[in-house]
Amino acid sequence: MAKRIFARAVMYATLLFLAVLWLYPIGVALYQSIAVGGWNNYLVVLNHDAFDYWSAIGNSFLMAGVSSLVIMVISALAGYAFAKMRFRGREVVYRLLLACLAVPVAAVVTPLFFTINSLGLRNTYVGVILPLIAFNVLMMLLLMRNHFEGIPDELIEAATLDGCGSFAIWWRVLLPLSGPALATVGVLAFVYSWNEYLLPNLLLSSPELFPVTQAISLLQSDRMSQEQISQLYAGLILMTVPSVIVYLFSQRYLQAGVTAGAVKS
């Protein structure tokens, strides 16, 4: 009994420490955003001449939304292929793809820039969306493969006997069972794309195309007053609100999807 109480106390203490560790920067940013000028700083940011918040929000939703939808489709198709289809070199190809997860974005900045520039996609939405898909799809492939491996092969065998081909099995049998996993992939891909800073900063130069992570820099200047610093913090808080809302509304799907494939049949 004493050991159980001690273990629970340690667990709650650890969770509390992690919660404080995560919430502290947010608390500091929230406090600094109203330290000088109060809540009016948020109105100033929303109506700022140099920083068009709503345009930046629209750009972020476009880039994050399109990339997450494409990632959902690609990871679902590839996850099905690597989990349930048999072909030569399957494991080798899969492991090579996962090895690419060890390559940081910063390591390929130079070839990425010249490739996008040579294709004429620099300073365009497509030029940012394509790298967002490429750098985020591998982790989502890992999640979807784990999910599909947890689905019994008997379902596929029964569908094959009924005359279903590979695509029909994926579309009619596996996809309807993959709602939580797909929701997890979609939300994570959306949040990762929303929070991306390096790629837009590298590939975009027109302020009207900036997502929120890049547009927030328009509030900065060389010499900033305390009130302007508070407005910058207010902009940072406003920048995080949409992604937090998306996460909160999809939390139950995330919990179900993360555990998908944890128990195999």
Coordinates of C-alpha atoms in Angstrom, one line a residue:
M1 CA 0.0 0.0 0.0
A2 CA 2.8 2.4 1.0
K3 CA 4.7 1.6 -2.3
R4 CA 1.5 2.3 -4.3
I5 CA 1.0 5.7 -2.6
F6 CA 4.7 6.5 -3.1
A7 CA 4.6 5.6 -6.8
R8 CA 1.4 7.7 -7.3
A9 CA 3.0 10.6 -5.5
V10 CA 6.1 10.4 -7.7
M11 CA 3.9 10.2 -10.8
Y12 CA 1.8 13.3 -9.9
A13 CA 5.0 15.2 -8.9
T14 CA 6.5 14.4 -12.3
L15 CA 3.4 15.4 -14.2
L16 CA 3.1 18.6 -12.2
F17 CA 6.8 19.4 -12.9
L18 CA 6.2 18.9 -16.6
A19 CA 3.1 20.9 -16.6
V20 CA 4.8 23.8 -14.9
L21 CA 7.8 23.5 -17.3
W22 CA 5.4 23.7 -20.3
L23 CA 3.1 26.4 -18.9
Y24 CA 5.8 28.7 -17.5
P25 CA 6.9 30.3 -20.9
I26 CA 3.2 30.7 -21.8
G27 CA 2.5 32.4 -18.5
V28 CA 5.5 34.7 -19.0
A29 CA 4.4 35.6 -22.5
L30 CA 0.8 36.3 -21.4
Y31 CA 2.1 38.5 -18.5
Q32 CA 4.5 40.4 -20.7
S33 CA 1.7 40.9 -23.3
I34 CA -0.3 43.1 -20.9
A35 CA 2.6 44.4 -18.8
V36 CA 2.5 47.8 -20.6
G37 CA -0.6 48.9 -22.4
G38 CA -2.8 46.2 -20.9
W39 CA -5.3 44.2 -23.0
N40 CA -5.3 47.0 -25.6
N41 CA -2.1 45.5 -27.0
Y42 CA -4.2 42.7 -28.6
L43 CA -6.4 45.3 -30.4
V44 CA -3.3 47.1 -31.6
V45 CA -1.8 43.9 -33.0
L46 CA -5.1 42.9 -34.7
N47 CA -5.3 46.4 -36.3
H48 CA -1.5 46.9 -36.9
D49 CA -0.5 48.6 -40.1
A50 CA 2.6 46.4 -40.8
F51 CA 1.3 43.2 -39.4
D52 CA -1.9 41.9 -41.1
Y53 CA -2.9 39.2 -38.5
W54 CA -5.9 37.9 -40.4
S55 CA -4.0 37.6 -43.7
A56 CA -1.2 35.8 -41.9
I57 CA -3.7 33.4 -40.2
G58 CA -5.2 32.7 -43.7
N59 CA -1.8 31.9 -45.1
S60 CA -1.0 29.6 -42.2
F61 CA -4.4 27.8 -42.5
L62 CA -3.8 27.4 -46.3
M63 CA -0.3 26.0 -46.0
A64 CA -1.0 23.8 -42.9
G65 CA -4.4 22.7 -44.1
V66 CA -3.3 21.6 -47.6
S67 CA -0.1 19.9 -46.4
S68 CA -1.9 18.0 -43.7
L69 CA -4.6 16.8 -46.1
V70 CA -1.9 15.6 -48.6
I71 CA 0.1 14.0 -45.8
M72 CA -3.0 12.1 -44.6
V73 CA -3.6 10.6 -48.1
I74 CA 0.1 9.7 -48.7
S75 CA 0.7 8.3 -45.2
A76 CA -2.5 6.2 -45.4
L77 CA -1.7 4.8 -48.8
A78 CA 2.0 4.1 -47.9
G79 CA 1.2 2.8 -44.5
Y80 CA -1.2 0.3 -46.0
A81 CA 1.3 -0.8 -48.6
F82 CA 4.1 -1.3 -46.0
A83 CA 1.9 -3.0 -43.5
K84 CA -0.3 -5.3 -45.6
M85 CA 1.1 -5.7 -49.1
R86 CA 3.9 -8.1 -49.9
F87 CA 6.6 -7.0 -52.4
R88 CA 10.3 -7.4 -52.8
G89 CA 12.4 -5.0 -50.8
R90 CA 9.5 -3.8 -48.7
E91 CA 11.4 -3.7 -45.4
V92 CA 14.6 -2.2 -47.0
V93 CA 12.6 0.7 -48.5
Y94 CA 10.7 1.3 -45.3
R95 CA 13.9 1.4 -43.2
L96 CA 15.6 3.7 -45.7
L97 CA 12.6 6.1 -45.5
L98 CA 12.7 6.0 -41.7
A99 CA 16.4 6.7 -41.8
C100 CA 15.6 10.0 -43.4
L101 CA 13.9 11.1 -40.1
A102 CA 17.4 11.5 -38.7
V103 CA 18.2 14.2 -41.3
P104 CA 17.4 17.7 -39.9
V105 CA 15.8 20.3 -42.1
A106 CA 18.7 22.6 -41.5
A107 CA 21.1 20.1 -43.1
V108 CA 19.4 20.3 -46.5
V109 CA 18.6 24.1 -46.5
T110 CA 21.0 24.9 -49.3
P111 CA 20.0 22.2 -51.9
L112 CA 16.4 22.7 -51.0
F113 CA 16.6 26.5 -51.7
F114 CA 18.3 26.0 -55.1
T115 CA 15.8 23.2 -56.0
I116 CA 12.8 25.3 -55.2
N117 CA 14.3 28.3 -56.9
S118 CA 15.2 26.4 -60.1
L119 CA 11.6 25.1 -60.3
G120 CA 10.3 28.7 -60.1
L121 CA 8.4 28.0 -56.9
R122 CA 10.3 30.4 -54.6
N123 CA 8.0 32.9 -53.0
T124 CA 4.9 30.8 -53.7
Y125 CA 2.6 28.8 -51.5
V126 CA 3.4 25.6 -53.4
G127 CA 7.1 26.2 -52.8
V128 CA 6.5 26.0 -49.0
I129 CA 3.8 23.3 -49.0
L130 CA 5.9 20.7 -50.9
P131 CA 8.8 20.8 -48.4
L132 CA 6.3 20.8 -45.5
I133 CA 4.8 17.6 -46.9
A134 CA 8.2 16.0 -47.5
F135 CA 9.6 16.7 -44.1
N136 CA 6.4 15.7 -42.1
V137 CA 5.1 12.7 -44.0
L138 CA 7.6 10.1 -42.8
M139 CA 6.7 10.4 -39.2
M140 CA 3.0 10.1 -40.2
L141 CA 3.8 7.1 -42.3
L142 CA 5.3 5.4 -39.2
L143 CA 2.0 6.1 -37.3
M144 CA -0.2 4.8 -40.1
R145 CA 1.9 1.6 -40.6
N146 CA 1.6 0.8 -36.9
H147 CA -2.1 1.3 -37.1
F148 CA -2.6 -0.9 -40.1
E149 CA -0.5 -3.6 -38.6
G150 CA -3.0 -3.8 -35.7
I151 CA -5.8 -4.7 -38.1
P152 CA -6.4 -8.4 -38.5
D153 CA -5.3 -10.0 -41.8
E154 CA -8.6 -12.0 -41.8
L155 CA -10.5 -8.8 -42.8
I156 CA -8.3 -8.4 -45.9
E157 CA -8.6 -12.1 -46.7
A158 CA -12.4 -11.9 -46.5
A159 CA -12.4 -8.9 -48.7
T160 CA -10.1 -10.6 -51.2
L161 CA -12.5 -13.6 -51.4
D162 CA -15.3 -11.1 -52.1
G163 CA -13.4 -9.9 -55.1
C164 CA -11.9 -6.7 -53.8
G165 CA -8.6 -5.5 -55.2
S166 CA -5.8 -3.7 -53.2
F167 CA -7.3 -0.3 -53.6
A168 CA -10.8 -1.4 -52.8
I169 CA -9.6 -3.1 -49.6
W170 CA -7.9 0.1 -48.6
W171 CA -10.9 2.3 -49.4
R172 CA -13.8 0.1 -48.3
V173 CA -12.3 -2.0 -45.5
L174 CA -9.3 -0.3 -43.8
L175 CA -10.0 3.3 -44.2
P176 CA -13.4 3.2 -42.4
L177 CA -11.5 1.6 -39.5
S178 CA -8.8 4.3 -39.5
G179 CA -10.7 7.4 -38.3
P180 CA -8.8 8.0 -35.1
A181 CA -5.4 7.3 -36.7
L182 CA -6.1 9.6 -39.6
A183 CA -7.3 12.3 -37.2
T184 CA -4.1 12.0 -35.3
V185 CA -2.0 12.3 -38.5
G186 CA -4.1 15.2 -39.7
V187 CA -3.8 17.2 -36.4
L188 CA -0.1 16.5 -35.9
A189 CA 0.7 17.4 -39.5
F190 CA -1.4 20.6 -39.1
V191 CA 0.3 21.6 -35.9
Y192 CA 3.8 20.8 -37.2
S193 CA 3.2 22.8 -40.4
W194 CA 1.6 25.7 -38.5
N195 CA 4.6 26.0 -36.2
E196 CA 7.2 25.7 -39.0
Y197 CA 9.4 28.8 -39.2
L198 CA 12.5 27.9 -41.1
L199 CA 10.9 26.9 -44.4
P200 CA 8.7 30.0 -44.8
N201 CA 11.6 32.2 -43.7
L202 CA 13.8 30.6 -46.3
L203 CA 11.4 30.4 -49.2
L204 CA 9.1 33.4 -48.9
S205 CA 10.0 37.1 -49.3
S206 CA 6.6 38.8 -49.9
P207 CA 4.9 39.9 -46.6
E208 CA 1.5 39.2 -48.1
L209 CA 2.4 35.5 -48.3
F210 CA 3.9 35.2 -44.8
P211 CA 2.3 32.8 -42.3
V212 CA 2.0 33.8 -38.7
T213 CA 5.3 32.4 -37.6
Q214 CA 7.1 34.6 -40.1
A215 CA 4.7 37.6 -40.1
I216 CA 5.3 38.2 -36.4
S217 CA 8.7 39.4 -37.3
L218 CA 7.0 42.5 -38.8
L219 CA 6.3 43.7 -35.3
Q220 CA 10.0 43.8 -34.5
S221 CA 12.4 46.7 -35.0
D222 CA 15.8 47.7 -33.9
R223 CA 14.7 50.0 -31.1
M224 CA 11.5 48.9 -29.4
S225 CA 9.8 50.6 -26.5
Q226 CA 8.4 48.6 -23.6
E227 CA 4.9 49.0 -25.1
Q228 CA 6.1 47.6 -28.5
I229 CA 7.7 44.7 -26.7
S230 CA 4.3 43.9 -25.0
Q231 CA 2.6 44.1 -28.4
L232 CA 5.1 41.6 -29.7
Y233 CA 4.2 39.2 -26.9
A234 CA 0.6 39.8 -27.6
G235 CA 1.2 38.8 -31.3
L236 CA 3.0 35.7 -30.1
I237 CA 0.0 34.7 -28.0
L238 CA -2.4 35.4 -30.8
M239 CA -0.2 33.3 -33.1
T240 CA -0.6 30.2 -31.0
V241 CA -4.4 30.4 -30.4
P242 CA -5.7 28.7 -33.6
S243 CA -3.4 25.7 -33.3
V244 CA -4.3 25.2 -29.6
I245 CA -8.0 25.3 -30.5
V246 CA -7.5 22.7 -33.2
Y247 CA -5.6 20.5 -30.8
L248 CA -8.2 20.9 -28.0
F249 CA -11.1 20.0 -30.3
S250 CA -9.3 16.9 -31.6
Q251 CA -7.8 15.7 -28.3
R252 CA -10.0 12.6 -28.0
Y253 CA -9.1 11.5 -31.5
L254 CA -5.4 12.0 -30.7
Q255 CA -5.6 9.8 -27.6
A256 CA -7.3 7.0 -29.6
G257 CA -5.0 7.4 -32.6
V258 CA -1.7 7.4 -30.7
T259 CA -2.5 4.0 -29.2
A260 CA -3.6 2.6 -32.5
G261 CA -1.4 -0.4 -33.4
A262 CA 0.0 -0.6 -29.8
V263 CA -1.8 -4.0 -29.4
K264 CA -1.4 -6.3 -32.3
S265 CA -3.8 -9.2 -33.1

